[in-house]
PDB file of C-alpha atoms (C1' of nucleotides) in Angstrom:
ATOM      1  CA  MET A  27       7.907   4.505 -12.070  1.00  0.00           C
ATOM      2  CA  ARG A  28       7.089   6.292  -8.894  1.00  0.00           C
ATOM      3  CA  LEU A  29       8.185   6.128  -5.296  1.00  0.00           C
ATOM      4  CA  SER A  30       5.542   4.953  -2.843  1.00  0.00           C
ATOM      5  CA  THR A  31       4.680   6.845   0.323  1.00  0.00           C
ATOM      6  CA  ARG A  32       6.733   4.238   2.192  1.00  0.00           C
ATOM      7  CA  GLY A  33       9.820   5.684   0.585  1.00  0.00           C
ATOM      8  CA  LYS A  34       8.704   9.248   1.117  1.00  0.00           C
ATOM      9  CA  TYR A  35       7.804   8.712   4.767  1.00  0.00           C
ATOM     10  CA  GLY A  36      11.023   6.801   5.302  1.00  0.00           C
ATOM     11  CA  LEU A  37      13.034   9.744   4.024  1.00  0.00           C
ATOM     12  CA  TYR A  38      11.053  12.196   6.161  1.00  0.00           C
ATOM     13  CA  ALA A  39      11.470  10.100   9.289  1.00  0.00           C
ATOM     14  CA  MET A  40      15.191   9.562   8.805  1.00  0.00           C
ATOM     15  CA  HIS A  41      15.650  13.242   8.065  1.00  0.00           C
ATOM     16  CA  TYR A  42      13.930  14.067  11.331  1.00  0.00           C
ATOM     17  CA  LEU A  43      16.075  11.615  13.254  1.00  0.00           C
ATOM     18  CA  ALA A  44      19.239  13.004  11.679  1.00  0.00           C
ATOM     19  CA  GLN A  45      18.230  16.505  12.740  1.00  0.00           C
ATOM     20  CA  HIS A  46      17.991  15.292  16.328  1.00  0.00           C
ATOM     21  CA  GLU A  47      20.938  12.953  16.136  1.00  0.00           C
ATOM     22  CA  HIS A  48      22.407  13.788  19.552  1.00  0.00           C
ATOM     23  CA  GLU A  49      19.269  14.591  21.511  1.00  0.00           C
ATOM     24  CA  GLY A  50      18.431  11.136  22.794  1.00  0.00           C
ATOM     25  CA  PRO A  51      15.642   8.846  21.592  1.00  0.00           C
ATOM     26  CA  GLN A  52      12.823  10.535  19.683  1.00  0.00           C
ATOM     27  CA  SER A  53       9.373   9.124  20.294  1.00  0.00           C
ATOM     28  CA  LEU A  54       7.080   7.876  17.583  1.00  0.00           C
ATOM     29  CA  SER A  55       4.701  10.767  18.214  1.00  0.00           C
ATOM     30  CA  ARG A  56       7.462  13.310  17.746  1.00  0.00           C
ATOM     31  CA  ILE A  57       8.548  11.817  14.445  1.00  0.00           C
ATOM     32  CA  ALA A  58       4.965  11.475  13.247  1.00  0.00           C
ATOM     33  CA  SER A  59       4.447  15.189  13.799  1.00  0.00           C
ATOM     34  CA  VAL A  60       6.137  15.923  10.473  1.00  0.00           C
ATOM     35  CA  GLY A  61       2.946  14.639   8.887  1.00  0.00           C
ATOM     36  CA  ILE A  62       2.870  10.848   8.953  1.00  0.00           C
ATOM     37  CA  PRO A  63       0.018   8.706  10.364  1.00  0.00           C
ATOM     38  CA  LYS A  64       1.357   7.386  13.669  1.00  0.00           C
ATOM     39  CA  GLN A  65       0.438   3.744  13.473  1.00  0.00           C
ATOM     40  CA  TYR A  66       1.543   3.465   9.884  1.00  0.00           C
ATOM     41  CA  LEU A  67       4.850   5.073  10.717  1.00  0.00           C
ATOM     42  CA  GLU A  68       5.317   2.521  13.468  1.00  0.00           C
ATOM     43  CA  GLN A  69       5.433  -0.231  10.860  1.00  0.00           C
ATOM     44  CA  LEU A  70       7.858   1.677   8.703  1.00  0.00           C
ATOM     45  CA  LEU A  71      10.213   2.304  11.603  1.00  0.00           C
ATOM     46  CA  GLY A  72      10.137  -1.452  12.182  1.00  0.00           C
ATOM     47  CA  SER A  73      11.515  -1.970   8.664  1.00  0.00           C
ATOM     48  CA  LEU A  74      14.193   0.647   9.189  1.00  0.00           C
ATOM     49  CA  ARG A  75      15.181  -0.998  12.459  1.00  0.00           C
ATOM     50  CA  ARG A  76      15.337  -4.511  11.001  1.00  0.00           C
ATOM     51  CA  ASN A  77      17.584  -3.118   8.275  1.00  0.00           C
ATOM     52  CA  GLY A  78      19.947  -1.699  10.851  1.00  0.00           C
ATOM     53  CA  LEU A  79      19.412   1.959  10.024  1.00  0.00           C
ATOM     54  CA  ILE A  80      17.922   2.948  13.370  1.00  0.00           C
ATOM     55  CA  HIS A  81      17.759   1.459  16.811  1.00  0.00           C
ATOM     56  CA  SER A  82      14.988   1.769  19.321  1.00  0.00           C
ATOM     57  CA  VAL A  83      14.722   2.212  23.082  1.00  0.00           C
ATOM     58  CA  ARG A  84      11.672   0.681  24.710  1.00  0.00           C
ATOM     59  CA  GLY A  85       9.787   1.844  27.727  1.00  0.00           C
ATOM     60  CA  ALA A  86       8.950   5.276  29.060  1.00  0.00           C
ATOM     61  CA  ASN A  87      11.108   8.037  27.543  1.00  0.00           C
ATOM     62  CA  GLY A  88      12.009   5.607  24.804  1.00  0.00           C
ATOM     63  CA  GLY A  89      12.073   6.288  21.104  1.00  0.00           C
ATOM     64  CA  TYR A  90      14.207   5.930  18.010  1.00  0.00           C
ATOM     65  CA  GLN A  91      17.700   7.061  17.031  1.00  0.00           C
ATOM     66  CA  ILE A  92      19.779   6.619  13.906  1.00  0.00           C
ATOM     67  CA  ALA A  93      22.119   3.671  14.293  1.00  0.00           C
ATOM     68  CA  LYS A  94      25.071   5.248  12.473  1.00  0.00           C
ATOM     69  CA  PRO A  95      26.349   8.780  11.985  1.00  0.00           C
ATOM     70  CA  SER A  96      24.274  10.648   9.414  1.00  0.00           C
ATOM     71  CA  GLU A  97      27.089  10.769   6.875  1.00  0.00           C
ATOM     72  CA  GLU A  98      27.134   6.965   6.734  1.00  0.00           C
ATOM     73  CA  ILE A  99      23.467   6.578   5.831  1.00  0.00           C
ATOM     74  CA  THR A 100      22.496   7.128   2.206  1.00  0.00           C
ATOM     75  CA  VAL A 101      19.229   7.648   0.396  1.00  0.00           C
ATOM     76  CA  LEU A 102      19.836   4.262  -1.226  1.00  0.00           C
ATOM     77  CA  ASP A 103      19.998   2.588   2.194  1.00  0.00           C
ATOM     78  CA  ILE A 104      16.669   4.093   3.129  1.00  0.00           C
ATOM     79  CA  LEU A 105      14.856   3.328  -0.112  1.00  0.00           C
ATOM     80  CA  ASP A 106      16.162  -0.231  -0.204  1.00  0.00           C
ATOM     81  CA  ALA A 107      14.908  -0.719   3.344  1.00  0.00           C
ATOM     82  CA  MET A 108      11.497   0.738   2.569  1.00  0.00           C
ATOM     83  CA  GLU A 109      10.786  -0.583  -0.902  1.00  0.00           C
ATOM     84  CA  GLY A 110      13.193  -3.393  -1.597  1.00  0.00           C
ATOM     85  CA  PRO A 111      15.983  -3.169  -4.168  1.00  0.00           C
ATOM     86  CA  LEU A 112      15.518  -1.540  -7.572  1.00  0.00           C
ATOM     87  CA  ALA A 113      14.778  -4.237 -10.135  1.00  0.00           C
ATOM     88  CA  LEU A 114      13.289  -4.753 -13.593  1.00  0.00           C
ATOM     89  CA  SER A 115      10.185  -6.701 -12.683  1.00  0.00           C
ATOM     90  CA  ASP A 116      11.401 -10.113 -11.534  1.00  0.00           C
ATOM     91  CA  CYS A 117      13.749 -10.520 -14.450  1.00  0.00           C
ATOM     92  CA  ILE A 118      16.823  -8.812 -13.120  1.00  0.00           C
ATOM     93  CA  ALA A 119      16.414 -10.001  -9.577  1.00  0.00           C
ATOM     94  CA  ASP A 120      16.201 -13.619 -10.730  1.00  0.00           C
ATOM     95  CA  ASP A 121      19.112 -14.864 -12.821  1.00  0.00           C
ATOM     96  CA  ARG A 122      17.231 -17.826 -14.264  1.00  0.00           C
ATOM     97  CA  CYS A 123      14.290 -15.851 -15.642  1.00  0.00           C
ATOM     98  CA  CYS A 124      15.660 -15.034 -19.055  1.00  0.00           C
ATOM     99  CA  ALA A 125      16.795 -18.257 -20.721  1.00  0.00           C
ATOM    100  CA  LYS A 126      18.834 -16.378 -23.286  1.00  0.00           C
ATOM    101  CA  ALA A 127      20.139 -14.077 -20.596  1.00  0.00           C
ATOM    102  CA  THR A 128      23.592 -13.526 -22.021  1.00  0.00           C
ATOM    103  CA  LYS A 129      22.124 -12.565 -25.371  1.00  0.00           C
ATOM    104  CA  CYS A 130      19.421 -10.400 -23.887  1.00  0.00           C
ATOM    105  CA  ARG A 131      20.511  -6.882 -24.760  1.00  0.00           C
ATOM    106  CA  VAL A 132      17.576  -5.332 -23.002  1.00  0.00           C
ATOM    107  CA  ARG A 133      18.554  -7.002 -19.798  1.00  0.00           C
ATOM    108  CA  HIS A 134      22.149  -5.972 -20.161  1.00  0.00           C
ATOM    109  CA  THR A 135      21.120  -2.379 -20.689  1.00  0.00           C
ATOM    110  CA  TRP A 136      18.868  -2.433 -17.686  1.00  0.00           C
ATOM    111  CA  GLU A 137      21.598  -3.896 -15.490  1.00  0.00           C
ATOM    112  CA  ARG A 138      23.920  -1.039 -16.372  1.00  0.00           C
ATOM    113  CA  LEU A 139      21.239   1.531 -15.738  1.00  0.00           C
ATOM    114  CA  THR A 140      20.394  -0.057 -12.393  1.00  0.00           C
ATOM    115  CA  VAL A 141      24.014   0.175 -11.277  1.00  0.00           C
ATOM    116  CA  ASN A 142      24.203   3.830 -12.268  1.00  0.00           C
ATOM    117  CA  ILE A 143      20.934   4.759 -10.601  1.00  0.00           C
ATOM    118  CA  ASN A 144      21.947   2.995  -7.410  1.00  0.00           C
ATOM    119  CA  ARG A 145      25.249   4.864  -7.457  1.00  0.00           C
ATOM    120  CA  GLU A 146      23.315   8.083  -7.805  1.00  0.00           C
ATOM    121  CA  LEU A 147      21.101   7.257  -4.826  1.00  0.00           C
ATOM    122  CA  ALA A 148      24.100   6.172  -2.781  1.00  0.00           C
ATOM    123  CA  SER A 149      25.873   9.459  -3.462  1.00  0.00           C
ATOM    124  CA  VAL A 150      23.540  11.424  -1.211  1.00  0.00           C
ATOM    125  CA  SER A 151      23.832  10.924   2.543  1.00  0.00           C
ATOM    126  CA  LEU A 152      21.472  11.961   5.299  1.00  0.00           C
ATOM    127  CA  LYS A 153      23.993  14.568   6.300  1.00  0.00           C
ATOM    128  CA  ASP A 154      23.869  16.075   2.822  1.00  0.00           C
ATOM    129  CA  MET A 155      20.148  16.557   3.311  1.00  0.00           C
ATOM    130  CA  LEU A 156      20.470  18.645   6.439  1.00  0.00           C
TER     131      LEU A 156
ATOM    132  CA  MET B  17      11.196   0.590  -6.236  1.00  0.00           C
ATOM    133  CA  ARG B  18      10.742  -1.771  -9.082  1.00  0.00           C
ATOM    134  CA  LEU B  19       9.815  -1.535 -12.718  1.00  0.00           C
ATOM    135  CA  SER B  20       6.488  -3.140 -13.630  1.00  0.00           C
ATOM    136  CA  THR B  21       6.095  -5.562 -16.517  1.00  0.00           C
ATOM    137  CA  ARG B  22       4.628  -2.685 -18.500  1.00  0.00           C
ATOM    138  CA  GLY B  23       8.075  -1.119 -18.560  1.00  0.00           C
ATOM    139  CA  LYS B  24       9.795  -4.405 -19.284  1.00  0.00           C
ATOM    140  CA  TYR B  25       7.414  -5.346 -22.104  1.00  0.00           C
ATOM    141  CA  GLY B  26       7.646  -1.843 -23.497  1.00  0.00           C
ATOM    142  CA  LEU B  27      11.426  -2.113 -23.712  1.00  0.00           C
ATOM    143  CA  TYR B  28      11.213  -5.560 -25.299  1.00  0.00           C
ATOM    144  CA  ALA B  29       8.687  -4.410 -27.875  1.00  0.00           C
ATOM    145  CA  MET B  30      10.594  -1.274 -28.801  1.00  0.00           C
ATOM    146  CA  HIS B  31      13.804  -3.281 -29.031  1.00  0.00           C
ATOM    147  CA  TYR B  32      12.108  -5.654 -31.443  1.00  0.00           C
ATOM    148  CA  LEU B  33      10.790  -2.793 -33.553  1.00  0.00           C
ATOM    149  CA  ALA B  34      14.205  -1.155 -33.659  1.00  0.00           C
ATOM    150  CA  GLN B  35      15.734  -4.414 -34.875  1.00  0.00           C
ATOM    151  CA  HIS B  36      13.275  -4.407 -37.765  1.00  0.00           C
ATOM    152  CA  GLU B  37      13.338  -0.682 -38.330  1.00  0.00           C
ATOM    153  CA  HIS B  38      13.403  -0.764 -42.152  1.00  0.00           C
ATOM    154  CA  GLU B  39      11.418  -3.924 -42.812  1.00  0.00           C
ATOM    155  CA  GLY B  40       7.932  -2.421 -42.974  1.00  0.00           C
ATOM    156  CA  PRO B  41       5.200  -2.703 -40.364  1.00  0.00           C
ATOM    157  CA  GLN B  42       5.577  -5.530 -37.841  1.00  0.00           C
ATOM    158  CA  SER B  43       2.348  -7.186 -36.760  1.00  0.00           C
ATOM    159  CA  LEU B  44       1.245  -7.531 -33.183  1.00  0.00           C
ATOM    160  CA  SER B  45       1.718 -11.308 -33.374  1.00  0.00           C
ATOM    161  CA  ARG B  46       5.309 -10.931 -34.518  1.00  0.00           C
ATOM    162  CA  ILE B  47       6.177  -8.588 -31.690  1.00  0.00           C
ATOM    163  CA  ALA B  48       4.369 -10.738 -29.143  1.00  0.00           C
ATOM    164  CA  SER B  49       6.545 -13.683 -30.146  1.00  0.00           C
ATOM    165  CA  VAL B  50       9.361 -12.339 -27.953  1.00  0.00           C
ATOM    166  CA  GLY B  51       7.246 -13.524 -25.024  1.00  0.00           C
ATOM    167  CA  ILE B  52       4.448 -11.059 -24.335  1.00  0.00           C
ATOM    168  CA  PRO B  53       0.729 -11.920 -24.072  1.00  0.00           C
ATOM    169  CA  LYS B  54      -0.808 -10.660 -27.320  1.00  0.00           C
ATOM    170  CA  GLN B  55      -3.874  -8.871 -26.055  1.00  0.00           C
ATOM    171  CA  TYR B  56      -2.001  -7.254 -23.220  1.00  0.00           C
ATOM    172  CA  LEU B  57       0.710  -6.073 -25.584  1.00  0.00           C
ATOM    173  CA  GLU B  58      -1.975  -4.483 -27.735  1.00  0.00           C
ATOM    174  CA  GLN B  59      -2.810  -2.128 -24.885  1.00  0.00           C
ATOM    175  CA  LEU B  60       0.805  -1.277 -24.300  1.00  0.00           C
ATOM    176  CA  LEU B  61       1.426  -0.508 -27.965  1.00  0.00           C
ATOM    177  CA  GLY B  62      -1.540   1.851 -27.731  1.00  0.00           C
ATOM    178  CA  SER B  63       0.277   3.795 -25.019  1.00  0.00           C
ATOM    179  CA  LEU B  64       3.468   3.908 -27.053  1.00  0.00           C
ATOM    180  CA  ARG B  65       1.549   5.147 -30.081  1.00  0.00           C
ATOM    181  CA  ARG B  66      -0.321   7.850 -28.165  1.00  0.00           C
ATOM    182  CA  ASN B  67       3.056   9.019 -26.848  1.00  0.00           C
ATOM    183  CA  GLY B  68       4.363   9.340 -30.387  1.00  0.00           C
ATOM    184  CA  LEU B  69       7.026   6.632 -30.117  1.00  0.00           C
ATOM    185  CA  ILE B  70       5.557   4.317 -32.740  1.00  0.00           C
ATOM    186  CA  HIS B  71       3.003   4.609 -35.468  1.00  0.00           C
ATOM    187  CA  SER B  72       0.661   1.965 -36.705  1.00  0.00           C
ATOM    188  CA  VAL B  73      -0.666   0.834 -40.066  1.00  0.00           C
ATOM    189  CA  ARG B  74      -4.154  -0.609 -40.047  1.00  0.00           C
ATOM    190  CA  GLY B  75      -5.613  -3.253 -42.287  1.00  0.00           C
ATOM    191  CA  ALA B  76      -4.169  -6.368 -43.838  1.00  0.00           C
ATOM    192  CA  ASN B  77      -0.358  -6.448 -43.781  1.00  0.00           C
ATOM    193  CA  GLY B  78      -0.487  -3.701 -41.213  1.00  0.00           C
ATOM    194  CA  GLY B  79       1.520  -3.477 -38.016  1.00  0.00           C
ATOM    195  CA  TYR B  80       3.736  -1.168 -36.004  1.00  0.00           C
ATOM    196  CA  GLN B  81       6.935   0.779 -36.715  1.00  0.00           C
ATOM    197  CA  ILE B  82       9.026   3.117 -34.644  1.00  0.00           C
ATOM    198  CA  ALA B  83       8.056   6.714 -35.344  1.00  0.00           C
ATOM    199  CA  LYS B  84      11.610   8.124 -35.173  1.00  0.00           C
ATOM    200  CA  PRO B  85      15.071   6.767 -35.930  1.00  0.00           C
ATOM    201  CA  SER B  86      16.273   4.475 -33.157  1.00  0.00           C
ATOM    202  CA  GLU B  87      18.981   6.882 -32.014  1.00  0.00           C
ATOM    203  CA  GLU B  88      16.319   9.479 -31.182  1.00  0.00           C
ATOM    204  CA  ILE B  89      14.320   7.245 -28.846  1.00  0.00           C
ATOM    205  CA  THR B  90      15.636   6.808 -25.322  1.00  0.00           C
ATOM    206  CA  VAL B  91      14.875   4.419 -22.483  1.00  0.00           C
ATOM    207  CA  LEU B  92      13.435   7.411 -20.624  1.00  0.00           C
ATOM    208  CA  ASP B  93      10.937   8.026 -23.444  1.00  0.00           C
ATOM    209  CA  ILE B  94       9.773   4.434 -23.247  1.00  0.00           C
ATOM    210  CA  LEU B  95       9.506   4.218 -19.463  1.00  0.00           C
ATOM    211  CA  ASP B  96       7.712   7.552 -19.240  1.00  0.00           C
ATOM    212  CA  ALA B  97       5.220   6.327 -21.826  1.00  0.00           C
ATOM    213  CA  MET B  98       4.675   3.020 -20.067  1.00  0.00           C
ATOM    214  CA  GLU B  99       4.723   4.007 -16.408  1.00  0.00           C
ATOM    215  CA  GLY B 100       4.308   7.741 -16.228  1.00  0.00           C
ATOM    216  CA  PRO B 101       7.089  10.065 -15.091  1.00  0.00           C
ATOM    217  CA  LEU B 102       9.353   9.299 -12.146  1.00  0.00           C
ATOM    218  CA  ALA B 103       8.028  11.064  -9.059  1.00  0.00           C
ATOM    219  CA  LEU B 104       8.187  10.964  -5.281  1.00  0.00           C
ATOM    220  CA  SER B 105       4.682   9.815  -4.530  1.00  0.00           C
ATOM    221  CA  ASP B 106       2.396  12.713  -5.449  1.00  0.00           C
ATOM    222  CA  CYS B 107       4.555  15.261  -3.677  1.00  0.00           C
ATOM    223  CA  ILE B 108       7.021  16.095  -6.405  1.00  0.00           C
ATOM    224  CA  ALA B 109       4.513  15.919  -9.227  1.00  0.00           C
ATOM    225  CA  ASP B 110       2.220  18.362  -7.453  1.00  0.00           C
ATOM    226  CA  ASP B 111       3.746  21.702  -6.479  1.00  0.00           C
ATOM    227  CA  ARG B 112       1.087  22.547  -3.907  1.00  0.00           C
ATOM    228  CA  CYS B 113       1.436  19.368  -1.854  1.00  0.00           C
ATOM    229  CA  CYS B 114       4.150  20.502   0.496  1.00  0.00           C
ATOM    230  CA  ALA B 115       3.088  23.794   2.096  1.00  0.00           C
ATOM    231  CA  LYS B 116       6.611  24.518   3.237  1.00  0.00           C
ATOM    232  CA  ALA B 117       7.962  23.395  -0.122  1.00  0.00           C
ATOM    233  CA  THR B 118      10.855  25.793  -0.317  1.00  0.00           C
ATOM    234  CA  LYS B 119      12.092  24.764   3.091  1.00  0.00           C
ATOM    235  CA  CYS B 120      11.570  21.075   2.509  1.00  0.00           C
ATOM    236  CA  ARG B 121      15.093  19.673   2.222  1.00  0.00           C
ATOM    237  CA  VAL B 122      13.869  16.194   1.539  1.00  0.00           C
ATOM    238  CA  ARG B 123      11.936  17.411  -1.434  1.00  0.00           C
ATOM    239  CA  HIS B 124      14.848  19.393  -2.735  1.00  0.00           C
ATOM    240  CA  THR B 125      17.087  16.366  -2.490  1.00  0.00           C
ATOM    241  CA  TRP B 126      14.593  14.197  -4.292  1.00  0.00           C
ATOM    242  CA  GLU B 127      14.209  16.738  -7.082  1.00  0.00           C
ATOM    243  CA  ARG B 128      17.934  16.718  -7.713  1.00  0.00           C
ATOM    244  CA  LEU B 129      18.029  12.930  -7.681  1.00  0.00           C
ATOM    245  CA  THR B 130      15.087  12.748 -10.075  1.00  0.00           C
ATOM    246  CA  VAL B 131      16.848  14.999 -12.551  1.00  0.00           C
ATOM    247  CA  ASN B 132      19.990  12.891 -12.385  1.00  0.00           C
ATOM    248  CA  ILE B 133      18.166   9.600 -12.751  1.00  0.00           C
ATOM    249  CA  ASN B 134      16.185  10.907 -15.701  1.00  0.00           C
ATOM    250  CA  ARG B 135      19.421  12.074 -17.309  1.00  0.00           C
ATOM    251  CA  GLU B 136      20.803   8.590 -16.827  1.00  0.00           C
ATOM    252  CA  LEU B 137      17.759   6.979 -18.467  1.00  0.00           C
ATOM    253  CA  ALA B 138      17.840   9.502 -21.299  1.00  0.00           C
ATOM    254  CA  SER B 139      21.488   8.709 -22.013  1.00  0.00           C
ATOM    255  CA  VAL B 140      20.679   5.310 -23.482  1.00  0.00           C
ATOM    256  CA  SER B 141      18.957   5.196 -26.869  1.00  0.00           C
ATOM    257  CA  LEU B 142      17.272   2.297 -28.596  1.00  0.00           C
ATOM    258  CA  LYS B 143      20.165   2.206 -31.009  1.00  0.00           C
ATOM    259  CA  ASP B 144      22.577   1.713 -28.126  1.00  0.00           C
ATOM    260  CA  MET B 145      20.627  -1.384 -27.157  1.00  0.00           C
ATOM    261  CA  LEU B 146      21.050  -3.119 -30.518  1.00  0.00           C
TER     262      LEU B 146
ATOM    263  C1'  DC C   8       2.346  -0.730  39.714  1.00  0.00           C
ATOM    264  C1'  DG C   9       0.969   2.164  36.214  1.00  0.00           C
ATOM    265  C1'  DA C  10       1.947   5.287  32.606  1.00  0.00           C
ATOM    266  C1'  DT C  11       4.716   5.570  28.629  1.00  0.00           C
ATOM    267  C1'  DA C  12       6.207   3.885  24.440  1.00  0.00           C
ATOM    268  C1'  DC C  13       7.911   0.294  21.358  1.00  0.00           C
ATOM    269  C1'  DC C  14       6.515  -4.515  19.043  1.00  0.00           C
ATOM    270  C1'  DA C  15       3.754  -7.570  16.212  1.00  0.00           C
ATOM    271  C1'  DT C  16       0.026  -9.348  13.767  1.00  0.00           C
ATOM    272  C1'  DA C  17      -4.231  -9.010  11.516  1.00  0.00           C
ATOM    273  C1'  DG C  18      -7.785  -6.733   9.025  1.00  0.00           C
ATOM    274  C1'  DT C  19      -9.458  -3.610   5.294  1.00  0.00           C
ATOM    275  C1'  DA C  20     -10.874  -0.349   1.674  1.00  0.00           C
ATOM    276  C1'  DA C  21      -9.053   1.489  -2.356  1.00  0.00           C
ATOM    277  C1'  DT C  22      -6.014   1.238  -5.986  1.00  0.00           C
ATOM    278  C1'  DC C  23      -2.853  -0.983  -9.248  1.00  0.00           C
ATOM    279  C1'  DT C  24      -1.274  -4.913 -12.064  1.00  0.00           C
ATOM    280  C1'  DG C  25      -1.532  -8.055 -15.457  1.00  0.00           C
ATOM    281  C1'  DG C  26      -4.132  -9.799 -17.852  1.00  0.00           C
ATOM    282  C1'  DT C  27      -8.748 -11.491 -20.890  1.00  0.00           C
ATOM    283  C1'  DC C  28     -12.989 -10.627 -23.774  1.00  0.00           C
ATOM    284  C1'  DG C  29     -15.864  -8.797 -27.212  1.00  0.00           C
ATOM    285  C1'  DG C  30     -16.964  -5.981 -30.583  1.00  0.00           C
ATOM    286  C1'  DG C  31     -15.526  -2.352 -33.384  1.00  0.00           C
ATOM    287  C1'  DT C  32     -12.948  -0.133 -37.866  1.00  0.00           C
ATOM    288  C1'  DA C  33      -9.468   0.325 -41.551  1.00  0.00           C
ATOM    289  C1'  DT C  34      -7.132  -1.796 -45.438  1.00  0.00           C
ATOM    290  C1'  DC C  35      -5.732  -5.010 -48.898  1.00  0.00           C
ATOM    291  C1'  DA C  36      -6.176  -9.137 -52.008  1.00  0.00           C
ATOM    292  C1'  DG C  37      -8.900 -11.326 -55.160  1.00  0.00           C
TER     293       DG C  37
ATOM    294  C1'  DC D  15     -17.579  -6.022 -53.168  1.00  0.00           C
ATOM    295  C1'  DT D  16     -16.314  -8.973 -49.945  1.00  0.00           C
ATOM    296  C1'  DG D  17     -13.776 -11.397 -46.780  1.00  0.00           C
ATOM    297  C1'  DA D  18      -9.587 -11.958 -44.303  1.00  0.00           C
ATOM    298  C1'  DT D  19      -6.183  -9.557 -41.839  1.00  0.00           C
ATOM    299  C1'  DA D  20      -4.870  -6.658 -38.323  1.00  0.00           C
ATOM    300  C1'  DC D  21      -5.188  -2.504 -35.531  1.00  0.00           C
ATOM    301  C1'  DC D  22      -8.544   0.089 -32.007  1.00  0.00           C
ATOM    302  C1'  DC D  23     -11.058   0.531 -27.838  1.00  0.00           C
ATOM    303  C1'  DG D  24     -13.573   0.006 -23.708  1.00  0.00           C
ATOM    304  C1'  DA D  25     -15.075  -3.137 -20.246  1.00  0.00           C
ATOM    305  C1'  DC D  26     -14.231  -6.631 -17.121  1.00  0.00           C
ATOM    306  C1'  DC D  27     -11.729  -9.403 -13.602  1.00  0.00           C
ATOM    307  C1'  DA D  28      -8.800 -11.901 -10.165  1.00  0.00           C
ATOM    308  C1'  DG D  29      -5.053 -11.219  -7.430  1.00  0.00           C
ATOM    309  C1'  DA D  30      -1.473  -8.322  -5.402  1.00  0.00           C
ATOM    310  C1'  DT D  31      -0.077  -4.080  -3.306  1.00  0.00           C
ATOM    311  C1'  DT D  32      -0.722   0.220  -0.734  1.00  0.00           C
ATOM    312  C1'  DA D  33      -1.849   2.908   2.938  1.00  0.00           C
ATOM    313  C1'  DC D  34      -3.751   2.647   6.647  1.00  0.00           C
ATOM    314  C1'  DT D  35      -6.428   1.135  11.271  1.00  0.00           C
ATOM    315  C1'  DA D  36      -7.142  -1.892  15.292  1.00  0.00           C
ATOM    316  C1'  DT D  37      -5.830  -4.674  18.985  1.00  0.00           C
ATOM    317  C1'  DG D  38      -3.216  -6.674  22.156  1.00  0.00           C
ATOM    318  C1'  DG D  39       1.286  -7.489  23.878  1.00  0.00           C
ATOM    319  C1'  DT D  40       5.996  -6.375  26.127  1.00  0.00           C
ATOM    320  C1'  DA D  41       9.717  -3.540  28.033  1.00  0.00           C
ATOM    321  C1'  DT D  42      11.124   0.298  30.974  1.00  0.00           C
ATOM    322  C1'  DC D  43      10.992   4.343  33.932  1.00  0.00           C
ATOM    323  C1'  DG D  44       9.494   6.756  38.067  1.00  0.00           C
TER     324       DG D  44
END
DNA sequence: CGATACCATAGTAATCTGGTCGGGTATCAG
DNA sequence: CTGATACCCGACCAGATTACTATGGTATCG
């Protein structure tokens, strides 16, 4: 169970944007300078934007900014945006999968663990990372 | 960030074996009856065995048994065996990756989260799942 | 109007996933 | 001893995902 580079890059990018929270829009090139391939990062920022975590300014002198104060953005928000929600294969995401769902102890266990892990991820904000 | 079927099947299989802890070796076919493709499961049981979570008995009337009492086997043990350890891409697993490692706040954050998530996974034993 | 910089889609090589297949080897029953 | 049972192991394979790259478009500033 490992985090993809999408998640890693997402965290790096958001960390950079939080550092420059009040300095106006930061261009793609600036953000990429922390060590992320530019064109790939462009896609990732698109995901972050569509999930409401950042907003963008087009045109010359444009760039990206975080959409909320850094203490209101959590690691969970970022990872969910970059990799989709934490789930046990398709089973937990889809209620119908396990016919004997209510009797499925494994599933029940995994649901509890998922809640706890998500709480853990939600307990760290961007601001905490600075 | 989702768990693969390897992890799911691993949990199912270990749960089955824990249920039949003192009933002698359980054959591959028996275990597979919970809904896992037989030949695929055979591979997965190999991983569990090489990680010391189960042991096998060859020959007629052979099969698999858990190698330790069910209260000594945790969900973390099983997921680590099936999917490898939780890591942030290759960065956390490999100390040399991040040149400015000590200054890398993102990495530090992720290390703390990893420890907490692992603790969470280690807090549930097979016995708890029964 | 043209340089800057975001937006969107498509392609792509490498890797991973979720299997299947075939041929071993160990053990027990008769 | 022999055959049936059942684990062991490596190879193979189609399809999905990952991590990019490429190209062309659109908005905005000066």
